[in-house]
mmCIF file of C-alpha atoms in Angstrom:
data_model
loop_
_atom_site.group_PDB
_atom_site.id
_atom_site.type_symbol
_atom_site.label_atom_id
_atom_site.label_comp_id
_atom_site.label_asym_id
_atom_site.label_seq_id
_atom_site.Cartn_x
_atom_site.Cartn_y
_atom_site.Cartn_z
ATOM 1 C CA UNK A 2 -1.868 -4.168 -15.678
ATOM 2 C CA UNK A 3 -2.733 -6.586 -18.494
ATOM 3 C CA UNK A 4 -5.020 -9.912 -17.221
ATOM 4 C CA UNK A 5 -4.774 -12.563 -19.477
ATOM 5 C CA UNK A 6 -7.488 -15.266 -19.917
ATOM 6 C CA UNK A 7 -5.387 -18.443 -21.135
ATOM 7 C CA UNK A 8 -6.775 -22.011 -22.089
ATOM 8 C CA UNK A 9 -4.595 -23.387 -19.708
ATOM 9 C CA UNK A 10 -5.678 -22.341 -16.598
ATOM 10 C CA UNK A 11 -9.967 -21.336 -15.117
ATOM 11 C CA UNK A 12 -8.703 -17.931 -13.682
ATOM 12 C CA UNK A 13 -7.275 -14.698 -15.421
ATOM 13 C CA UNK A 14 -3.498 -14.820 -15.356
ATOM 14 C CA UNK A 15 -1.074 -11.432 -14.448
ATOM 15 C CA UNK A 16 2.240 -11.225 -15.840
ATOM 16 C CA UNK A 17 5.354 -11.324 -13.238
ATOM 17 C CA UNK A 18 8.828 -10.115 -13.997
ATOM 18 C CA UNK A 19 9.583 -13.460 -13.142
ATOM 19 C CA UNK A 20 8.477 -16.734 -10.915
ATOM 20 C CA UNK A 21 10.154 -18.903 -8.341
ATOM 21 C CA UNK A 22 8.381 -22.193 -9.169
ATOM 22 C CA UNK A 23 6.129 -23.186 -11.726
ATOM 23 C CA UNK A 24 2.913 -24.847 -10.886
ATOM 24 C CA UNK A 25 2.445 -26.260 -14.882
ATOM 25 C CA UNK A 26 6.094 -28.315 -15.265
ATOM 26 C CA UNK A 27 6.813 -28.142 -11.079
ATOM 27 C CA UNK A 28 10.095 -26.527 -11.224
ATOM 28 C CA UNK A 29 11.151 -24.865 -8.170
ATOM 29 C CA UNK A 30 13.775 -22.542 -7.260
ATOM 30 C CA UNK A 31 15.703 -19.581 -8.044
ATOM 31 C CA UNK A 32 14.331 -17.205 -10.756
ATOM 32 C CA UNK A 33 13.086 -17.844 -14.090
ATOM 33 C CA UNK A 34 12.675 -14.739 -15.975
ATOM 34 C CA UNK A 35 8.974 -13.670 -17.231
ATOM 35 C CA UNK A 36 5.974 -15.474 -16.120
ATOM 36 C CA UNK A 37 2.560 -15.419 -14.776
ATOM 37 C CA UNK A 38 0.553 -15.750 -11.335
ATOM 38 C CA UNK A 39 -3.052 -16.715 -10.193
ATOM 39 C CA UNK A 40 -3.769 -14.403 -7.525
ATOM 40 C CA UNK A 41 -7.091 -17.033 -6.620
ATOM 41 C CA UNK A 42 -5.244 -19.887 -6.731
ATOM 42 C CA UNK A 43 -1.632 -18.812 -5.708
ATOM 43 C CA UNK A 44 -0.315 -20.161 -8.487
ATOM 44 C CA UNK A 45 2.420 -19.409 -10.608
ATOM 45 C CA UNK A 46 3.739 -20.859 -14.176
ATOM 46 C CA UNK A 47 6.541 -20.053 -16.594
ATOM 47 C CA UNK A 48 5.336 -17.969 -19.851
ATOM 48 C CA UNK A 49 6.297 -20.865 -22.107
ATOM 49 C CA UNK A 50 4.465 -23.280 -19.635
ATOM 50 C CA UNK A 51 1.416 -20.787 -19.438
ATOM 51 C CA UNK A 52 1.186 -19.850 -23.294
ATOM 52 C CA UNK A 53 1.237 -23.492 -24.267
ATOM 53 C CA UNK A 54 -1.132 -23.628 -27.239
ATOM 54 C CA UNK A 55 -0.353 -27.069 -28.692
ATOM 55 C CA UNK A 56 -3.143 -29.612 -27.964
ATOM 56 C CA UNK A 57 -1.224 -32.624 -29.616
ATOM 57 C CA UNK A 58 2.656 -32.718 -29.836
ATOM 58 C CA UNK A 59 5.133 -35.695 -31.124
ATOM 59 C CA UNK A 60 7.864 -36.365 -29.214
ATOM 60 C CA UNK A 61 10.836 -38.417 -29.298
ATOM 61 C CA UNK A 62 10.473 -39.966 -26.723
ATOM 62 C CA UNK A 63 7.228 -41.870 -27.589
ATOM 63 C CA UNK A 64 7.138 -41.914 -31.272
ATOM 64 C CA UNK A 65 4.469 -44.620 -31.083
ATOM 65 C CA UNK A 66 1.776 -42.377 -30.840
ATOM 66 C CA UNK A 67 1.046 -38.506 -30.224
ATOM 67 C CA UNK A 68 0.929 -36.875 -27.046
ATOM 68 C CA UNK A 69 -2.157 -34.695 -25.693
ATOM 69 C CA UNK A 70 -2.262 -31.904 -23.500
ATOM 70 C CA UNK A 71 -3.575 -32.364 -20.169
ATOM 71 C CA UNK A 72 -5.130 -30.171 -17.613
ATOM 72 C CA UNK A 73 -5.873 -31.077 -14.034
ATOM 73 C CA UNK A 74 -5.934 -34.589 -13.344
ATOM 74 C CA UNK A 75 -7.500 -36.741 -10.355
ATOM 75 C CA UNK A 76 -4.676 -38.395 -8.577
ATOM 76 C CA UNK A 77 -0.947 -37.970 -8.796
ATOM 77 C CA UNK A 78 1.688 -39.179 -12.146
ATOM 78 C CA UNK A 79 5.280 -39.072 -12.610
ATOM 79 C CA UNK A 80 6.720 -37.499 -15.897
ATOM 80 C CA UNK A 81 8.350 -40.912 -17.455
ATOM 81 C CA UNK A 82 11.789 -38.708 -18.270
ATOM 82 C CA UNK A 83 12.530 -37.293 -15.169
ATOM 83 C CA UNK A 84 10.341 -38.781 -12.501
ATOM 84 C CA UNK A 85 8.895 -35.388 -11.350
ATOM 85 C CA UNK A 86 4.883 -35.601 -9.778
ATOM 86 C CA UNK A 87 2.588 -34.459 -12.371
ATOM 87 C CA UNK A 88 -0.482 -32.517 -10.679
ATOM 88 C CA UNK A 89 -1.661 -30.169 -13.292
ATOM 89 C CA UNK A 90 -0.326 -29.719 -16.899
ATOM 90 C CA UNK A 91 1.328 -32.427 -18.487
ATOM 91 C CA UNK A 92 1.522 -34.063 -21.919
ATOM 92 C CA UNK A 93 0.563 -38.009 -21.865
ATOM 93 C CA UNK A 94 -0.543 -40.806 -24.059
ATOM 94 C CA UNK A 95 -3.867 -42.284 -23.077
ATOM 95 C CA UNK A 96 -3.065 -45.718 -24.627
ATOM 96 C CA UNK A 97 0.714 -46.412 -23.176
ATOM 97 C CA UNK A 98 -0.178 -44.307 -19.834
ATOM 98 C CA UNK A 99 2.742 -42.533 -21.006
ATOM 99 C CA UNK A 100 2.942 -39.132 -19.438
ATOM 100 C CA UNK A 101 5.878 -36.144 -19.767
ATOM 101 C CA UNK A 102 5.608 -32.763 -18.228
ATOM 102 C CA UNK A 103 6.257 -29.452 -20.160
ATOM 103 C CA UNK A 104 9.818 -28.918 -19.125
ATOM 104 C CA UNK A 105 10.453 -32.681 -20.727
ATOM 105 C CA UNK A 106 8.594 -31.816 -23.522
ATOM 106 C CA UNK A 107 10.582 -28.940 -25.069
ATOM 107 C CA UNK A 108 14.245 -30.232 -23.196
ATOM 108 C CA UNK A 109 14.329 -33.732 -22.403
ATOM 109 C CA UNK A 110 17.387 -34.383 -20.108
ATOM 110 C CA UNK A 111 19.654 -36.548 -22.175
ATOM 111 C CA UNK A 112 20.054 -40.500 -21.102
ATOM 112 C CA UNK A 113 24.106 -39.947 -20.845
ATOM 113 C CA UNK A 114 26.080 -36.855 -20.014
ATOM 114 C CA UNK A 115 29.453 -38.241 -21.135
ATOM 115 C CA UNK A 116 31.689 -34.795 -19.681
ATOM 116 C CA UNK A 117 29.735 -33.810 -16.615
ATOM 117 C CA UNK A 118 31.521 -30.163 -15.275
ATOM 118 C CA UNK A 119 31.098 -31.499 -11.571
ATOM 119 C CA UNK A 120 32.263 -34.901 -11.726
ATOM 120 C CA UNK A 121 35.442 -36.769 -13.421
ATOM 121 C CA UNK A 122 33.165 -39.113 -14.398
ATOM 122 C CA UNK A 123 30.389 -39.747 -17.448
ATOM 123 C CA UNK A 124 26.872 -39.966 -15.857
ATOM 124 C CA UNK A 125 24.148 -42.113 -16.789
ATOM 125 C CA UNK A 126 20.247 -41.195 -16.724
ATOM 126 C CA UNK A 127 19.001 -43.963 -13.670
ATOM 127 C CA UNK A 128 15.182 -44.095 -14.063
ATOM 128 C CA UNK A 129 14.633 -45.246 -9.709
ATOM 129 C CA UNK A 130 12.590 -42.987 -7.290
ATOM 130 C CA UNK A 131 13.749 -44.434 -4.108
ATOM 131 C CA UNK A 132 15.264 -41.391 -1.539
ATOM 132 C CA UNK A 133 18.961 -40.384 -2.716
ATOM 133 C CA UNK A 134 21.074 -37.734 -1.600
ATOM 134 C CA UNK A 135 22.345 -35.128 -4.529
ATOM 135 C CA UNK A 136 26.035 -35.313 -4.617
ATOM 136 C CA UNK A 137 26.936 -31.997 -5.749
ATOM 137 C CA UNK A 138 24.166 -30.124 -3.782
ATOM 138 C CA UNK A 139 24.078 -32.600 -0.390
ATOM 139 C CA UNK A 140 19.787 -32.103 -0.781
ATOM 140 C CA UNK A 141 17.621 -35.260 -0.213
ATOM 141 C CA UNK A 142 15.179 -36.119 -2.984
ATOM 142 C CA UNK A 143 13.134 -39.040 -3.974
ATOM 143 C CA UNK A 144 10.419 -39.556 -6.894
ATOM 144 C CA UNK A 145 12.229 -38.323 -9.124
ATOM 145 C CA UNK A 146 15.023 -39.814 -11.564
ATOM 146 C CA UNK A 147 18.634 -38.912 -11.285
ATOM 147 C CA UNK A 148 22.179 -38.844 -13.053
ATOM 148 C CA UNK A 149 23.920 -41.970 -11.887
ATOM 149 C CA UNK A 150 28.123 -42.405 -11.938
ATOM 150 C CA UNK A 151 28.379 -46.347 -12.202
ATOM 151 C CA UNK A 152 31.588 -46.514 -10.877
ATOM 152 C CA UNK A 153 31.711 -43.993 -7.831
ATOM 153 C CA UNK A 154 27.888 -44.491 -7.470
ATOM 154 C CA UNK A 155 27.482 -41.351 -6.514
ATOM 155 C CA UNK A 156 24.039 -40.051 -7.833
ATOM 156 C CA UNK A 157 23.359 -36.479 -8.899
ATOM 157 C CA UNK A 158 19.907 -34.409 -9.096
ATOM 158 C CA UNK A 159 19.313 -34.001 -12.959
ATOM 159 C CA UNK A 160 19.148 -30.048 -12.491
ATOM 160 C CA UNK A 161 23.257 -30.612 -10.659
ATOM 161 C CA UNK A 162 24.216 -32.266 -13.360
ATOM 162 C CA UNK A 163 25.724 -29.650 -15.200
ATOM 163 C CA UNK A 164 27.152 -27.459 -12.817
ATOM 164 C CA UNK A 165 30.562 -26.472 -12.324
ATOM 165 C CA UNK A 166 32.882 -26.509 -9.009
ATOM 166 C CA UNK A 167 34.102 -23.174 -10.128
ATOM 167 C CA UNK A 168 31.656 -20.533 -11.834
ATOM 168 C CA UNK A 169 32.073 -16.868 -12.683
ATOM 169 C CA UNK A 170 28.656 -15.435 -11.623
ATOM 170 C CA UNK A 171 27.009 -12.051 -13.500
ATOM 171 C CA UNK A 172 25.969 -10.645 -10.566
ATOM 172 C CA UNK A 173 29.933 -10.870 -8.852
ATOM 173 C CA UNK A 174 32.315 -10.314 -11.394
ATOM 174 C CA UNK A 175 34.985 -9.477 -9.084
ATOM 175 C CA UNK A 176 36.324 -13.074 -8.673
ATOM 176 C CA UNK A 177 34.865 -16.200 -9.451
ATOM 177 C CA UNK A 178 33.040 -18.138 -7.349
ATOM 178 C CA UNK A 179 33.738 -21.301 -5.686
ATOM 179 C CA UNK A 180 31.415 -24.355 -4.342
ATOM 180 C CA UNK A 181 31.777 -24.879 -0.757
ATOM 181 C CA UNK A 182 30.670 -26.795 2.356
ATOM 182 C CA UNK A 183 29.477 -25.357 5.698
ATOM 183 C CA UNK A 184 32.027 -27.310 7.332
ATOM 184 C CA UNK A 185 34.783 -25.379 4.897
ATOM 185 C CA UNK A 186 34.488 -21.857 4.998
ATOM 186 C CA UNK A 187 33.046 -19.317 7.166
ATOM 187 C CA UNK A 188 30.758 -17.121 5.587
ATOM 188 C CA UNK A 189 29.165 -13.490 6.077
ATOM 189 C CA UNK A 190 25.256 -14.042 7.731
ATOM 190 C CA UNK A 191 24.344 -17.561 6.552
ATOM 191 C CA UNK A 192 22.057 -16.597 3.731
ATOM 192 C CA UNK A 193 21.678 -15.982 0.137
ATOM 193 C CA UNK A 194 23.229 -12.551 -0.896
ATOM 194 C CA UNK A 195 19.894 -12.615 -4.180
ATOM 195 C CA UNK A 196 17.099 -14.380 -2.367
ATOM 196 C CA UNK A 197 18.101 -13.549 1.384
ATOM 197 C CA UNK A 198 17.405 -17.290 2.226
ATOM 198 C CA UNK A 199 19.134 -19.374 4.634
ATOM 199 C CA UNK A 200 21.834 -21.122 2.406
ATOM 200 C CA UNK A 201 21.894 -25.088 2.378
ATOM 201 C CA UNK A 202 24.505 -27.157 3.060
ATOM 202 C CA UNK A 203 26.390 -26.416 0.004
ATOM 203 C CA UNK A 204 26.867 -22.941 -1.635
ATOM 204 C CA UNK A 205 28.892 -21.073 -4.015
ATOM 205 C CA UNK A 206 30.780 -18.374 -2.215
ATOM 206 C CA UNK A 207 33.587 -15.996 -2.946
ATOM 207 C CA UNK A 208 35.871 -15.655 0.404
ATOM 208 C CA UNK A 209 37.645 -12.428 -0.504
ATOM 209 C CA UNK A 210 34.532 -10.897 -0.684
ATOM 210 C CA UNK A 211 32.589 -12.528 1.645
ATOM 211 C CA UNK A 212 29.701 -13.383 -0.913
ATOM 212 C CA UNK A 213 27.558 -15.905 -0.737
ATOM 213 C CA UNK A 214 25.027 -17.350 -3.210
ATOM 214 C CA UNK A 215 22.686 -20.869 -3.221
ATOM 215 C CA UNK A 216 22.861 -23.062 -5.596
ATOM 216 C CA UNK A 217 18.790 -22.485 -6.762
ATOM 217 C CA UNK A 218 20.103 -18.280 -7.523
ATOM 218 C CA UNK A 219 23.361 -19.858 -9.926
ATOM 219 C CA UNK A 220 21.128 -22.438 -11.740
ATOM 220 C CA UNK A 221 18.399 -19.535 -12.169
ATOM 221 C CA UNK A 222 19.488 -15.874 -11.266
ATOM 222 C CA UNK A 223 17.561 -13.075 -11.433
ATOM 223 C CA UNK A 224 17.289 -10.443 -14.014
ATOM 224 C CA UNK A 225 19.936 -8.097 -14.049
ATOM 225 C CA UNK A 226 17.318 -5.492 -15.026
ATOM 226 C CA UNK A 227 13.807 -5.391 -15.635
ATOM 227 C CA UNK A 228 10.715 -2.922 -17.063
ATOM 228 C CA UNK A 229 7.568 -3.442 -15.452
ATOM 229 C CA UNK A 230 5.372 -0.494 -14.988
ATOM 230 C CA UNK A 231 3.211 -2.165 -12.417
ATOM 231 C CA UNK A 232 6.069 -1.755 -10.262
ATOM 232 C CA UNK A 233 7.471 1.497 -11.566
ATOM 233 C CA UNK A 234 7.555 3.565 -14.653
ATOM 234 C CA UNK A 235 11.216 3.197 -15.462
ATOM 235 C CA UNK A 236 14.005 0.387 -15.650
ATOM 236 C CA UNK A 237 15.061 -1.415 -12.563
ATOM 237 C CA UNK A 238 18.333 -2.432 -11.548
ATOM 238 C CA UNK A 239 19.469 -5.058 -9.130
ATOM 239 C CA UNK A 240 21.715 -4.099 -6.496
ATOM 240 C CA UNK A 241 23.291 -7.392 -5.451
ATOM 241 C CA UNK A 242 24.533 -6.277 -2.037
ATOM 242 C CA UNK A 243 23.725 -6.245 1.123
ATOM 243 C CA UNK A 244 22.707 -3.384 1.917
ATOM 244 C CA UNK A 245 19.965 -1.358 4.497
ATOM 245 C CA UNK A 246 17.370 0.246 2.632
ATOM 246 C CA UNK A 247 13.529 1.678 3.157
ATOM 247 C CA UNK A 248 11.433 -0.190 0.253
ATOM 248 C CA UNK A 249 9.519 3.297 -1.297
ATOM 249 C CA UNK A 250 6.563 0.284 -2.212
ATOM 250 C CA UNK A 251 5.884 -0.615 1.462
ATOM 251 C CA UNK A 252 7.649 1.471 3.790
ATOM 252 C CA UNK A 253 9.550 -1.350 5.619
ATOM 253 C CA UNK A 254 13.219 -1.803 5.950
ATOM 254 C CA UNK A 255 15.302 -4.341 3.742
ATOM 255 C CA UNK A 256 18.827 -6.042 3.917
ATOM 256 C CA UNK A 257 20.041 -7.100 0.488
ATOM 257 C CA UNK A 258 19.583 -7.022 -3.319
ATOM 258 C CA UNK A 259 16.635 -4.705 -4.261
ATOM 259 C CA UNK A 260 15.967 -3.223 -7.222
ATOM 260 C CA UNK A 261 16.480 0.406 -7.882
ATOM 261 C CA UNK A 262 15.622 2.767 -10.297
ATOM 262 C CA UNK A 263 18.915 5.773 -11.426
ATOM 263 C CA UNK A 264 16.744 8.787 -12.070
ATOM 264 C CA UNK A 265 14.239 8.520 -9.198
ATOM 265 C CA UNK A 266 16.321 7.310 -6.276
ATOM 266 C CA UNK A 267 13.364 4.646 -6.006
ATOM 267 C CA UNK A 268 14.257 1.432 -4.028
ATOM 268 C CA UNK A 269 12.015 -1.559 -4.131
ATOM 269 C CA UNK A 270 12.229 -4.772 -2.210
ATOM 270 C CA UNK A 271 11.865 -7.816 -4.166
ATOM 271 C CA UNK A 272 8.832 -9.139 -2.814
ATOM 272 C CA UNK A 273 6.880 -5.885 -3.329
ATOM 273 C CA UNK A 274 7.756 -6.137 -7.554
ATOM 274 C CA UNK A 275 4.445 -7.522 -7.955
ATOM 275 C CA UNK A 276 2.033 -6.086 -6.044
ATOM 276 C CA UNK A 277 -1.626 -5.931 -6.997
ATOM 277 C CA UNK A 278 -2.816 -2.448 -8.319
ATOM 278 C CA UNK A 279 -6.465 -2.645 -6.722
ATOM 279 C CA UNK A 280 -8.036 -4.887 -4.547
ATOM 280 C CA UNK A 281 -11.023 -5.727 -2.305
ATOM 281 C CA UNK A 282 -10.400 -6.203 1.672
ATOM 282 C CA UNK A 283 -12.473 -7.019 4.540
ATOM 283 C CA UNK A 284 -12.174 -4.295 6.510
ATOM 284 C CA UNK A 285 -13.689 -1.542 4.238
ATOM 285 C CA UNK A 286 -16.441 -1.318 2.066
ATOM 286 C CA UNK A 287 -15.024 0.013 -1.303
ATOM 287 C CA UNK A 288 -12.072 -1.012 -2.989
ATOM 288 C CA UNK A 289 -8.743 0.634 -2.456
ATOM 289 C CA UNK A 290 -5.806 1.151 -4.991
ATOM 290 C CA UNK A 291 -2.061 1.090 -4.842
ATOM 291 C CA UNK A 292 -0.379 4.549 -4.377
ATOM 292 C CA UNK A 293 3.205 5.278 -4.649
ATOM 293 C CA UNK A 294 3.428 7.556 -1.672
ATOM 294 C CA UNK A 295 -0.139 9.246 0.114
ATOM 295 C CA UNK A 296 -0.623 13.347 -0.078
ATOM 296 C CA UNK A 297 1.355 15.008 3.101
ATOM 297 C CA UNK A 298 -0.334 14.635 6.239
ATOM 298 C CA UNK A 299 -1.323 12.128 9.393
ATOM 299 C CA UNK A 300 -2.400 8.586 8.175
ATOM 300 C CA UNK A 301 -3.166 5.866 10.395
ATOM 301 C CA UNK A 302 -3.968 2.293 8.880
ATOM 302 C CA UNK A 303 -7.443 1.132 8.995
ATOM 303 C CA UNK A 304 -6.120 -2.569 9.518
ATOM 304 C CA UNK A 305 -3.336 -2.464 12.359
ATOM 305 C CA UNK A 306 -4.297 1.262 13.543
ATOM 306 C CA UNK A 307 -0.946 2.176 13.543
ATOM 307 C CA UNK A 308 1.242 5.408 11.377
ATOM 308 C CA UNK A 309 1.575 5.301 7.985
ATOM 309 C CA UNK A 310 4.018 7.315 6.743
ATOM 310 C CA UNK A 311 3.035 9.118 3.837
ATOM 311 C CA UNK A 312 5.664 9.362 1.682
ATOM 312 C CA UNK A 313 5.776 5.324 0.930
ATOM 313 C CA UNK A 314 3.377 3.515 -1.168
ATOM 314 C CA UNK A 315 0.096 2.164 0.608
ATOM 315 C CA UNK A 316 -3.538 1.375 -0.255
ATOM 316 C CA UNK A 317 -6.568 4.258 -0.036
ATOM 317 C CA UNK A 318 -9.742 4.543 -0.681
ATOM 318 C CA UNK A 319 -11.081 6.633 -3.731
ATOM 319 C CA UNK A 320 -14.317 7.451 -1.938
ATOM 320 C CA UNK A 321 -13.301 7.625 1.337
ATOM 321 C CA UNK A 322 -10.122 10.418 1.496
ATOM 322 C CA UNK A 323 -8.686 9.614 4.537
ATOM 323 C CA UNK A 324 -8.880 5.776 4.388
ATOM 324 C CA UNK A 325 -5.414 4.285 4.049
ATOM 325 C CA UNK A 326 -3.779 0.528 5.043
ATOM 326 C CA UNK A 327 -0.403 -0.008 4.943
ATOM 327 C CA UNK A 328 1.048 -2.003 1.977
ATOM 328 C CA UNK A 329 1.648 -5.554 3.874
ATOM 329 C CA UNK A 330 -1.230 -5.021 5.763
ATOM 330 C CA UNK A 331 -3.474 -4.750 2.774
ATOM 331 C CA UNK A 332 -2.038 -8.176 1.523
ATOM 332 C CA UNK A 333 -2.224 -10.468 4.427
ATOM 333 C CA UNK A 334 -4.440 -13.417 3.737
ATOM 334 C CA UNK A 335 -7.015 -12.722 6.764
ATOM 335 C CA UNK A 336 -7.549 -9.205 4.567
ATOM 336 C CA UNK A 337 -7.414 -9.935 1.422
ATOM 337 C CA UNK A 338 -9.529 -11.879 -1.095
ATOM 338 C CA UNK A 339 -6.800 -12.919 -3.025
ATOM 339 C CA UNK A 340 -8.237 -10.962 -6.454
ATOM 340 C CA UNK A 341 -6.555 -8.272 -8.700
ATOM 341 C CA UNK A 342 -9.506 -5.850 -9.382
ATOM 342 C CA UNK A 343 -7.549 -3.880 -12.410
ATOM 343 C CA UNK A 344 -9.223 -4.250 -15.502
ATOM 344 C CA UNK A 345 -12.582 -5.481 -13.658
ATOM 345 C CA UNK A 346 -15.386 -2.833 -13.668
ATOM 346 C CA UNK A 347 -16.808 -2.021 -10.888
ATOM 347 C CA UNK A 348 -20.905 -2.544 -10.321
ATOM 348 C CA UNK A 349 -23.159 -0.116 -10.054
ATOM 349 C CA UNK A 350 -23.809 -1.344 -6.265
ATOM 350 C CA UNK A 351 -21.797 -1.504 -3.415
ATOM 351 C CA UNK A 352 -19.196 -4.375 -3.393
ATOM 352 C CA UNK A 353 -19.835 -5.993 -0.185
ATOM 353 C CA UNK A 354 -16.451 -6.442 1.641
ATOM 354 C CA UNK A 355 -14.392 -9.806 1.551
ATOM 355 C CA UNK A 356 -16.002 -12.001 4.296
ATOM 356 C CA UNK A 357 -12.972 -13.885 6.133
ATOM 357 C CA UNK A 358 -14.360 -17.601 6.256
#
């Protein structure tokens, strides 16, 4: 697996098929295709947010004076064109205190959306962080700006603002999809048929089929297939069903939407895409790599002390040939240090084991 060293961040970055929040512009929800994660800091950023190389930019929105790039800052700011917190990367002017995060930067949301695909109505850009309840998705918010119709005065979450009542989704092309209540329809098991997550108060849902999808999975879906050898060696699809499988990466049983590969018969649950390929734990004194499956024979994991079945992936020693941990037990933060070894030579000397703090 590649590590990449970017200015942007202190700690080598590993490429993800894709991220569910970005810790550079704070967007959060759903999938955004292609990214990268800190496995120190547990943090994750877009590739454009990431791979942002220019110091000084000129925006629009601030033509007074230029704009420079900053990293980490001491207390909290709000991006000036959509009211979102600023923590870490952000574009700002020193002299007007002006500040913009990335996502503003390269798309600023415009002031008026005169033909809104959710509302009758034109909607204008209302620069107030007080509390507010989106009126297309029903979710609370405050400190951050919103689309405002001046005269239902309803107010709308600037990433609503553009959705439709009715949508024909990639991922069901069956029928199209509808936007629904709770209170109006009852639906299969309560949660997202991509993510698996409880759904919200409002959802997009197809009753014939009884399929069910949030709002964060429309606005950002998934990959419909993806190549990333640090999960497997060939293309992945995604199954959007639900559906009882055994994930081949971790040996535990899964309900909905994995990824498969055609030629291998390989399933792979969605949170085991990205696991890391070697790693340091506390609990044994060399380090141990990913294996897709173990050689034939009794395992029993040096963490919980209970089976491993050797035909799913797990974690084993090099050195010590019948050391083995289970796949989630090798990840658990009381085990593991939080560091992808790949790439990282290893010292002459022993590497002492993590020490849990």
């Amino acid at each position: 697996m590649i590590r990449i060293k970017l200015p942007t961040h202190k700690h080598s970055l590993y490429p993800s098929p894709w991220v569910n929040r970005c810790d550079g512009c704070r967007r959060v929800g759903g999938y955004f295709k292609d990214g990268y994660r800190c496995y120190e800091c547990y943090l994750f950023f877009h590739k454009e947010c990431a791979e942002t190389t220019l110091e000084t930019i000129h925006h629009p929105s601030h033509r007074e004076h230029p704009l420079s790039l900053v990293l980490d800052w001491p207390r909290i700011k709000n991006c000036k064109l959509c009211g979102e917190c600023l923590f870490y990367m952000f574009y700002s002017c020193y002299i007007c205190d002006f500040d913009v995060d990335t996502a503003c930067a390269k798309n600023p949301p415009p002031n008026v959306i005169e033909y809104p695909k959710a509302h009758e109505h034109s909607l204008v850009l209302a620069k107030d962080i007080s509390y507010f309840k989106c009126g297309f998705c029903g979710e609370g918010s405050e400190y951050v700006y919103r689309y405002r119709c001046s005269l239902c005065r309803l107010e709308f979450e600037i990433r609503c603002s553009m959705l439709a009542l009715e949508i024909d989704y990639p991922y069901h092309t069956k029928h199209p999809l509808k936007f629904l209540t709770k209170e109006e329809h009852h639906f299969s098991d309560g949660k997202c048929r991509i993510c698996g997550k409880e759904l919200r108060l409002k959802f997009y849902h197809c009753s014939i089929c009884k399929f069910s999808v949030d709002v964060d999975c429309v606005r950002d879906p998934p990959p419909l297939v993806i190549l990333f050898p640090k999960a497997h060696e060939h293309q992945l699809s995604l199954t959007p069903r639900k559906i009882s499988f055994d994930c081949d990466a971790c040996g535990l049983g899964g309900h909905r939407s994995p990824y498969s590969c055609q030629q291998c018969d390989f399933m792979i649950d969605q949170s085991c895409i990205d696991l890391p390929e070697i790693i340091n734990v506390n609990r044994h004194e060399h380090r141990l790599s990913r294996r897709l499956h173990l050689s034939p024979g009794s395992w029993v994991c040096g963490i919980c002390h209970k089976k491993v079945d050797w035909s799913y992936g797990a974690y084993s020693c090099l050195i010590c040939p019948n050391y083995a941990i289970h796949t989630k037990c090798a990840i658990r933060d009381d085990v593991w240090d939080k560091l992808e070894l790949k790439g990282i030579p290893e010292e002459p000397q022993e590497i002492e084991p993590f020490k849990e703090a």
